[in-house]
């Protein structure tokens, strides 16, 4: 029976020379849970994944997998002894092996009949059983991705590691393949750690997201918490464009062009408002002048001027107001965030 602990990383720190690239990172992943490491380039997320894999040894901290220490305290098991599956952007299928042979390679220690049965079972799960005799070069990028996933899951790993696995696919195919991948991972109840720089992908895929900045985990929580209650301006802005401006709080209140809001403290405050916070409302209390309006499919982007302040709004509206037109707005206060200015 699998442990309920899955992967646990505690106090992980790692340097490249004098540069601290991972700084006191701690996180846990339960079997069947998918956790995303999310952040800009150079924030330490890929190095954290490599430490979980055993490709890098941490300078301090411990990594445990299903309750057993695999890094730390003088122990460092190599990747091949960690029972870990990998899925990366380059699918690394063997060109000299057919699809079935590629998946069988992951379970080569089994007797031939069991090896073939397990490989076919995994190809069935990813919808590629009909391509068992095909060569990798005959497959599309999405199909190669599915075969790589089948090969990684065939040995029934304790942990799956995904490093930007969908970034090489076009958007329409990417949405489809990541949905299928998520279903297969959940069906197999494997603990999964995934690296991405795409907030939308992290919110779609993850049960929990660890947002990283300069080697540290800034906030680690469910996607809806990160979006609706970001810990700081960095997290708020990382999940989409924001309107941002300075203000001053007095007696626990901040008076802004969007209304009066409760402040966490008095003094200098940074106000952030998502474009979705503004809504067209003919009875709304706010007047704004339309500077530009652009349709973006299901929503439209409006450039507005409110009392001398420029702002963007993202709205679901069939008829766009014209530049120069005055519109009335109401505000969703749950999409307004106030932070002490630093």
Short mmCIF file of C-alpha atoms in Angstrom, two decimals:
data_model
loop_
_atom_site.label_atom_id
_atom_site.label_comp_id
_atom_site.label_asym_id
_atom_site.label_seq_id
_atom_site.Cartn_x
_atom_site.Cartn_y
_atom_site.Cartn_z
CA UNK A 1 0.00 0.00 0.00
CA UNK A 2 1.27 3.47 -0.90
CA UNK A 3 2.11 5.91 1.87
CA UNK A 4 -0.24 8.84 2.37
CA UNK A 5 2.73 11.21 2.47
CA UNK A 6 3.74 11.03 -1.22
CA UNK A 7 6.50 13.63 -1.70
CA UNK A 8 7.70 15.87 1.14
CA UNK A 9 10.39 18.53 0.77
CA UNK A 10 11.46 20.35 3.94
CA UNK A 11 13.80 23.33 4.18
CA UNK A 12 15.36 22.77 0.76
CA UNK A 13 18.17 25.19 -0.06
CA UNK A 14 20.49 25.01 -3.06
CA UNK A 15 23.23 27.23 -4.49
CA UNK A 16 24.92 27.55 -7.85
CA UNK A 17 28.21 29.05 -6.75
CA UNK A 18 27.38 32.07 -4.60
CA UNK A 19 23.85 32.34 -5.99
CA UNK A 20 21.09 30.87 -3.82
CA UNK A 21 18.60 29.53 -6.39
CA UNK A 22 16.35 27.62 -3.95
CA UNK A 23 15.79 29.23 -0.59
CA UNK A 24 14.18 27.25 2.26
CA UNK A 25 11.49 25.58 0.12
CA UNK A 26 9.02 23.25 1.84
CA UNK A 27 6.06 21.49 0.25
CA UNK A 28 4.15 18.23 0.38
CA UNK A 29 2.24 16.26 -2.26
CA UNK A 30 -0.17 13.46 -1.41
CA UNK A 31 -0.76 10.46 -3.70
CA UNK A 32 -3.26 11.51 -6.36
CA UNK A 33 -2.50 15.22 -5.83
CA UNK A 34 -0.99 17.48 -8.49
CA UNK A 35 1.08 20.44 -7.30
CA UNK A 36 2.39 23.11 -9.67
CA UNK A 37 5.54 25.14 -9.16
CA UNK A 38 4.68 28.46 -10.79
CA UNK A 39 6.87 31.48 -11.34
CA UNK A 40 8.93 33.54 -13.78
CA UNK A 41 12.11 32.29 -15.42
CA UNK A 42 14.98 31.99 -12.97
CA UNK A 43 12.82 31.73 -9.84
CA UNK A 44 14.13 28.26 -8.89
CA UNK A 45 11.17 26.09 -9.87
CA UNK A 46 13.06 23.80 -12.27
CA UNK A 47 15.92 23.37 -9.79
CA UNK A 48 13.36 22.41 -7.14
CA UNK A 49 11.95 19.80 -9.53
CA UNK A 50 15.45 18.47 -10.26
CA UNK A 51 16.10 18.13 -6.52
CA UNK A 52 12.88 16.11 -6.17
CA UNK A 53 14.05 13.93 -9.06
CA UNK A 54 17.50 13.35 -7.60
CA UNK A 55 19.23 15.14 -10.48
CA UNK A 56 20.53 17.73 -8.00
CA UNK A 57 21.48 17.24 -4.35
CA UNK A 58 20.24 19.99 -2.00
CA UNK A 59 22.77 21.88 0.09
CA UNK A 60 20.41 21.56 3.06
CA UNK A 61 16.99 20.14 3.81
CA UNK A 62 15.41 16.75 3.26
CA UNK A 63 13.38 15.06 0.54
CA UNK A 64 11.22 12.08 1.46
CA UNK A 65 9.25 9.89 -0.91
CA UNK A 66 6.49 7.69 0.50
CA UNK A 67 7.99 8.12 3.95
CA UNK A 68 11.60 7.21 3.03
CA UNK A 69 14.40 9.80 2.97
CA UNK A 70 15.87 10.06 -0.54
CA UNK A 71 17.92 13.26 -0.01
CA UNK A 72 19.36 14.79 3.15
CA UNK A 73 21.17 13.61 6.27
CA UNK A 74 23.96 12.07 4.22
CA UNK A 75 21.54 10.23 1.92
CA UNK A 76 21.14 10.94 -1.79
CA UNK A 77 19.45 8.34 -3.95
CA UNK A 78 19.95 8.74 -7.73
CA UNK A 79 16.87 9.13 -9.97
CA UNK A 80 16.83 5.47 -11.03
CA UNK A 81 16.40 4.39 -7.40
CA UNK A 82 13.57 6.81 -6.61
CA UNK A 83 10.85 5.15 -8.69
CA UNK A 84 10.03 8.46 -10.38
CA UNK A 85 8.38 9.08 -13.75
CA UNK A 86 9.36 11.98 -16.00
CA UNK A 87 7.42 13.93 -18.62
CA UNK A 88 9.23 16.83 -20.24
CA UNK A 89 8.70 19.17 -23.18
CA UNK A 90 10.83 16.99 -25.46
CA UNK A 91 9.11 13.64 -25.27
CA UNK A 92 12.38 11.72 -25.81
CA UNK A 93 10.77 8.74 -27.50
CA UNK A 94 13.24 6.23 -28.92
CA UNK A 95 13.07 6.61 -32.72
CA UNK A 96 14.23 3.00 -33.33
CA UNK A 97 11.37 1.53 -31.25
CA UNK A 98 7.71 1.39 -32.19
CA UNK A 99 5.12 2.90 -29.85
CA UNK A 100 4.62 -0.39 -28.01
CA UNK A 101 8.37 -0.88 -27.64
CA UNK A 102 8.76 2.63 -26.19
CA UNK A 103 6.19 1.93 -23.48
CA UNK A 104 7.55 -1.57 -22.81
CA UNK A 105 10.96 -0.01 -22.20
CA UNK A 106 9.61 1.50 -18.99
CA UNK A 107 8.81 -1.98 -17.60
CA UNK A 108 11.62 -4.00 -19.15
CA UNK A 109 12.21 -5.86 -15.88
CA UNK A 110 8.86 -7.68 -16.24
CA UNK A 111 8.48 -10.99 -18.12
CA UNK A 112 7.64 -10.46 -21.81
CA UNK A 113 3.93 -11.28 -21.54
CA UNK A 114 3.40 -9.03 -18.50
CA UNK A 115 5.47 -6.29 -20.10
CA UNK A 116 3.31 -6.29 -23.23
CA UNK A 117 0.07 -6.42 -21.20
CA UNK A 118 1.11 -3.48 -19.01
CA UNK A 119 2.22 -1.45 -22.02
CA UNK A 120 -1.05 -2.06 -23.85
CA UNK A 121 -3.01 -1.20 -20.70
CA UNK A 122 -1.29 2.19 -20.50
CA UNK A 123 -1.70 2.84 -24.23
CA UNK A 124 -5.40 2.15 -23.79
CA UNK A 125 -5.55 4.68 -20.97
CA UNK A 126 -4.04 7.42 -23.13
CA UNK A 127 -6.05 6.50 -26.22
CA UNK A 128 -3.06 5.26 -28.23
CA UNK A 129 -3.63 1.50 -28.36
CA UNK A 130 -4.42 1.66 -32.09
CA UNK A 131 -0.96 3.13 -32.69
CA UNK A 132 1.00 0.40 -30.91
CA UNK A 133 2.80 -0.61 -34.12
CA UNK A 134 3.48 2.94 -35.32
CA UNK A 135 6.89 4.63 -35.28
CA UNK A 136 7.35 7.84 -33.26
CA UNK A 137 8.02 9.92 -36.39
CA UNK A 138 4.57 8.96 -37.70
CA UNK A 139 2.86 10.61 -34.70
CA UNK A 140 1.79 14.19 -34.12
CA UNK A 141 3.20 16.15 -31.19
CA UNK A 142 0.09 15.48 -29.11
CA UNK A 143 0.25 11.76 -29.85
CA UNK A 144 3.93 11.60 -28.92
CA UNK A 145 3.04 13.33 -25.66
CA UNK A 146 0.45 10.66 -24.88
CA UNK A 147 2.93 7.86 -25.59
CA UNK A 148 5.53 9.52 -23.36
CA UNK A 149 2.93 9.73 -20.58
CA UNK A 150 2.07 6.05 -21.00
CA UNK A 151 5.75 5.12 -20.81
CA UNK A 152 6.30 7.22 -17.68
CA UNK A 153 3.27 5.73 -15.90
CA UNK A 154 3.83 2.10 -16.95
CA UNK A 155 6.17 1.31 -14.00
CA UNK A 156 3.54 2.70 -11.57
CA UNK A 157 5.89 5.39 -10.20
CA UNK A 158 5.63 6.84 -6.71
CA UNK A 159 6.03 10.34 -8.15
CA UNK A 160 5.50 11.97 -11.55
CA UNK A 161 7.56 15.01 -12.52
CA UNK A 162 6.36 17.28 -15.35
CA UNK A 163 8.57 20.10 -16.64
CA UNK A 164 6.72 22.44 -19.04
CA UNK A 165 5.31 19.34 -20.78
CA UNK A 166 2.77 21.17 -22.98
CA UNK A 167 4.71 24.25 -24.06
CA UNK A 168 5.69 22.74 -27.41
CA UNK A 169 2.06 22.27 -28.51
CA UNK A 170 -0.18 24.82 -30.18
CA UNK A 171 -2.90 26.27 -27.94
CA UNK A 172 -5.86 24.23 -29.17
CA UNK A 173 -3.95 20.95 -28.95
CA UNK A 174 -2.35 21.98 -25.66
CA UNK A 175 -5.74 22.45 -23.99
CA UNK A 176 -6.88 19.02 -25.15
CA UNK A 177 -3.70 17.14 -24.24
CA UNK A 178 -3.32 18.65 -20.78
CA UNK A 179 -6.96 17.80 -20.01
CA UNK A 180 -6.36 14.19 -21.06
CA UNK A 181 -3.07 14.07 -19.14
CA UNK A 182 -4.76 15.34 -15.97
CA UNK A 183 -7.47 12.68 -16.22
CA UNK A 184 -4.89 9.89 -16.65
CA UNK A 185 -2.78 11.12 -13.71
CA UNK A 186 -5.86 11.31 -11.46
CA UNK A 187 -7.01 7.87 -12.57
CA UNK A 188 -3.62 6.42 -11.58
CA UNK A 189 -3.58 8.30 -8.24
CA UNK A 190 0.08 9.28 -8.58
CA UNK A 191 1.62 12.22 -6.71
CA UNK A 192 2.64 14.76 -9.35
CA UNK A 193 4.93 17.80 -9.28
CA UNK A 194 4.69 20.04 -12.33
CA UNK A 195 6.68 23.10 -13.38
CA UNK A 196 5.03 25.82 -15.45
CA UNK A 197 5.34 29.56 -16.03
CA UNK A 198 1.72 29.76 -17.25
CA UNK A 199 -0.76 30.81 -14.51
CA UNK A 200 -3.76 29.60 -16.51
CA UNK A 201 -2.18 26.18 -16.93
CA UNK A 202 -1.36 26.00 -13.23
CA UNK A 203 -4.92 26.88 -12.24
CA UNK A 204 -6.32 24.30 -14.66
CA UNK A 205 -4.01 21.45 -13.72
CA UNK A 206 -3.19 21.86 -10.05
CA UNK A 207 -4.87 20.95 -6.81
CA UNK A 208 -2.44 23.36 -5.16
CA UNK A 209 0.05 25.86 -6.56
CA UNK A 210 3.36 26.99 -5.09
CA UNK A 211 4.15 30.47 -6.44
CA UNK A 212 7.91 31.04 -6.43
CA UNK A 213 9.96 34.21 -6.57
CA UNK A 214 13.74 34.48 -6.25
CA UNK A 215 14.05 30.93 -4.94
CA UNK A 216 11.35 31.16 -2.28
CA UNK A 217 7.75 29.98 -2.15
CA UNK A 218 5.72 33.17 -1.78
CA UNK A 219 2.34 31.45 -1.42
CA UNK A 220 1.29 27.78 -1.51
CA UNK A 221 -2.45 27.16 -1.72
CA UNK A 222 -5.39 26.14 -3.88
CA UNK A 223 -5.76 28.03 -7.18
CA UNK A 224 -8.95 29.78 -6.09
CA UNK A 225 -7.24 31.09 -2.93
CA UNK A 226 -4.25 32.39 -4.88
CA UNK A 227 -6.55 34.22 -7.27
CA UNK A 228 -9.05 35.58 -4.75
CA UNK A 229 -6.71 36.16 -1.78
CA UNK A 230 -3.17 36.74 -3.13
CA UNK A 231 -0.56 37.16 -0.42
CA UNK A 232 1.16 40.15 -2.03
CA UNK A 233 1.19 42.29 -5.19
CA UNK A 234 3.57 39.88 -6.94
CA UNK A 235 1.13 36.98 -6.62
CA UNK A 236 -1.84 39.15 -7.56
CA UNK A 237 -0.13 40.46 -10.69
CA UNK A 238 1.21 37.04 -11.70
CA UNK A 239 -2.30 35.70 -12.22
CA UNK A 240 -3.18 38.37 -14.74
CA UNK A 241 -2.99 42.03 -15.58
CA UNK A 242 -3.88 44.42 -12.77
CA UNK A 243 -4.54 48.13 -12.45
CA UNK A 244 -2.14 49.40 -9.78
CA UNK A 245 -1.67 52.76 -8.10
CA UNK A 246 -0.49 54.24 -4.78
CA UNK A 247 -2.86 55.63 -2.17
CA UNK A 248 -2.91 56.71 1.47
CA UNK A 249 -4.98 55.04 4.18
CA UNK A 250 -6.42 56.95 7.10
CA UNK A 251 -8.46 55.55 9.97
CA UNK A 252 -8.48 52.14 8.28
CA UNK A 253 -9.97 53.45 5.02
CA UNK A 254 -8.62 54.21 1.55
CA UNK A 255 -10.48 56.63 -0.71
CA UNK A 256 -9.91 55.73 -4.39
CA UNK A 257 -11.45 56.48 -7.78
CA UNK A 258 -13.24 53.13 -7.48
CA UNK A 259 -14.68 53.82 -4.05
CA UNK A 260 -13.73 53.59 -0.39
CA UNK A 261 -12.15 50.35 0.84
CA UNK A 262 -11.00 48.97 4.17
CA UNK A 263 -7.22 49.08 4.56
CA UNK A 264 -5.00 46.57 6.41
CA UNK A 265 -3.16 49.53 7.98
CA UNK A 266 -2.85 53.28 7.82
CA UNK A 267 -0.18 55.01 5.75
CA UNK A 268 1.13 54.32 2.26
CA UNK A 269 -0.90 51.66 0.45
CA UNK A 270 -0.66 49.98 -2.94
CA UNK A 271 -4.07 49.42 -4.54
CA UNK A 272 -4.53 46.64 -7.13
CA UNK A 273 -7.70 46.14 -9.14
CA UNK A 274 -8.17 43.33 -11.62
CA UNK A 275 -9.67 44.37 -14.97
CA UNK A 276 -12.57 42.03 -14.15
CA UNK A 277 -13.39 44.17 -11.09
CA UNK A 278 -15.10 46.75 -13.32
CA UNK A 279 -18.53 46.06 -14.81
CA UNK A 280 -20.71 48.06 -17.15
CA UNK A 281 -23.75 49.15 -15.14
CA UNK A 282 -26.06 51.93 -16.32
CA UNK A 283 -26.97 52.58 -12.68
CA UNK A 284 -23.39 52.27 -11.41
CA UNK A 285 -21.86 54.97 -9.19
CA UNK A 286 -18.69 55.47 -11.30
CA UNK A 287 -18.37 57.47 -14.55
CA UNK A 288 -15.57 56.74 -16.99
CA UNK A 289 -14.57 57.87 -20.44
CA UNK A 290 -13.80 55.17 -23.02
CA UNK A 291 -10.37 55.67 -24.62
CA UNK A 292 -10.37 52.44 -26.66
CA UNK A 293 -12.31 49.19 -26.89
CA UNK A 294 -11.02 45.91 -28.31
CA UNK A 295 -13.00 42.66 -28.71
CA UNK A 296 -11.10 39.56 -27.48
CA UNK A 297 -13.65 36.85 -28.29
CA UNK A 298 -15.78 36.05 -25.24
CA UNK A 299 -14.66 39.27 -23.50
CA UNK A 300 -13.65 42.78 -24.53
CA UNK A 301 -10.87 44.99 -23.24
CA UNK A 302 -11.71 48.61 -22.49
CA UNK A 303 -9.18 51.38 -21.87
CA UNK A 304 -10.86 53.86 -19.55
CA UNK A 305 -10.13 57.17 -17.87
CA UNK A 306 -11.60 57.67 -14.41
CA UNK A 307 -11.12 61.07 -12.81
CA UNK A 308 -7.82 61.56 -14.61
CA UNK A 309 -6.60 58.00 -13.97
CA UNK A 310 -6.20 55.46 -16.79
CA UNK A 311 -7.49 51.96 -16.16
CA UNK A 312 -8.31 48.76 -18.02
CA UNK A 313 -11.50 46.74 -17.75
CA UNK A 314 -12.18 43.25 -19.08
CA UNK A 315 -15.89 42.85 -19.77
CA UNK A 316 -18.35 40.40 -21.24
CA UNK A 317 -20.40 42.67 -23.49
CA UNK A 318 -21.95 42.16 -26.91
CA UNK A 319 -22.02 45.82 -27.93
CA UNK A 320 -18.79 47.75 -27.41
CA UNK A 321 -18.93 51.37 -26.30
CA UNK A 322 -17.14 53.73 -28.66
CA UNK A 323 -14.03 55.83 -27.94
CA UNK A 324 -15.06 59.13 -26.36
CA UNK A 325 -18.27 57.68 -24.95
CA UNK A 326 -19.03 58.00 -21.24
CA UNK A 327 -20.05 54.81 -19.44
CA UNK A 328 -21.18 54.02 -15.93
CA UNK A 329 -19.53 51.28 -13.92
CA UNK A 330 -19.94 49.29 -10.74
CA UNK A 331 -17.12 47.52 -8.90
CA UNK A 332 -16.65 43.99 -7.59
CA UNK A 333 -14.86 44.65 -4.27
CA UNK A 334 -13.59 41.04 -4.09
CA UNK A 335 -11.25 41.87 -6.98
CA UNK A 336 -9.73 44.90 -5.26
CA UNK A 337 -6.58 44.24 -3.19
CA UNK A 338 -4.74 46.55 -0.80
CA UNK A 339 -1.19 46.03 0.46
CA UNK A 340 1.25 48.07 2.53
CA UNK A 341 3.58 49.87 0.10
CA UNK A 342 7.18 48.67 0.26
#
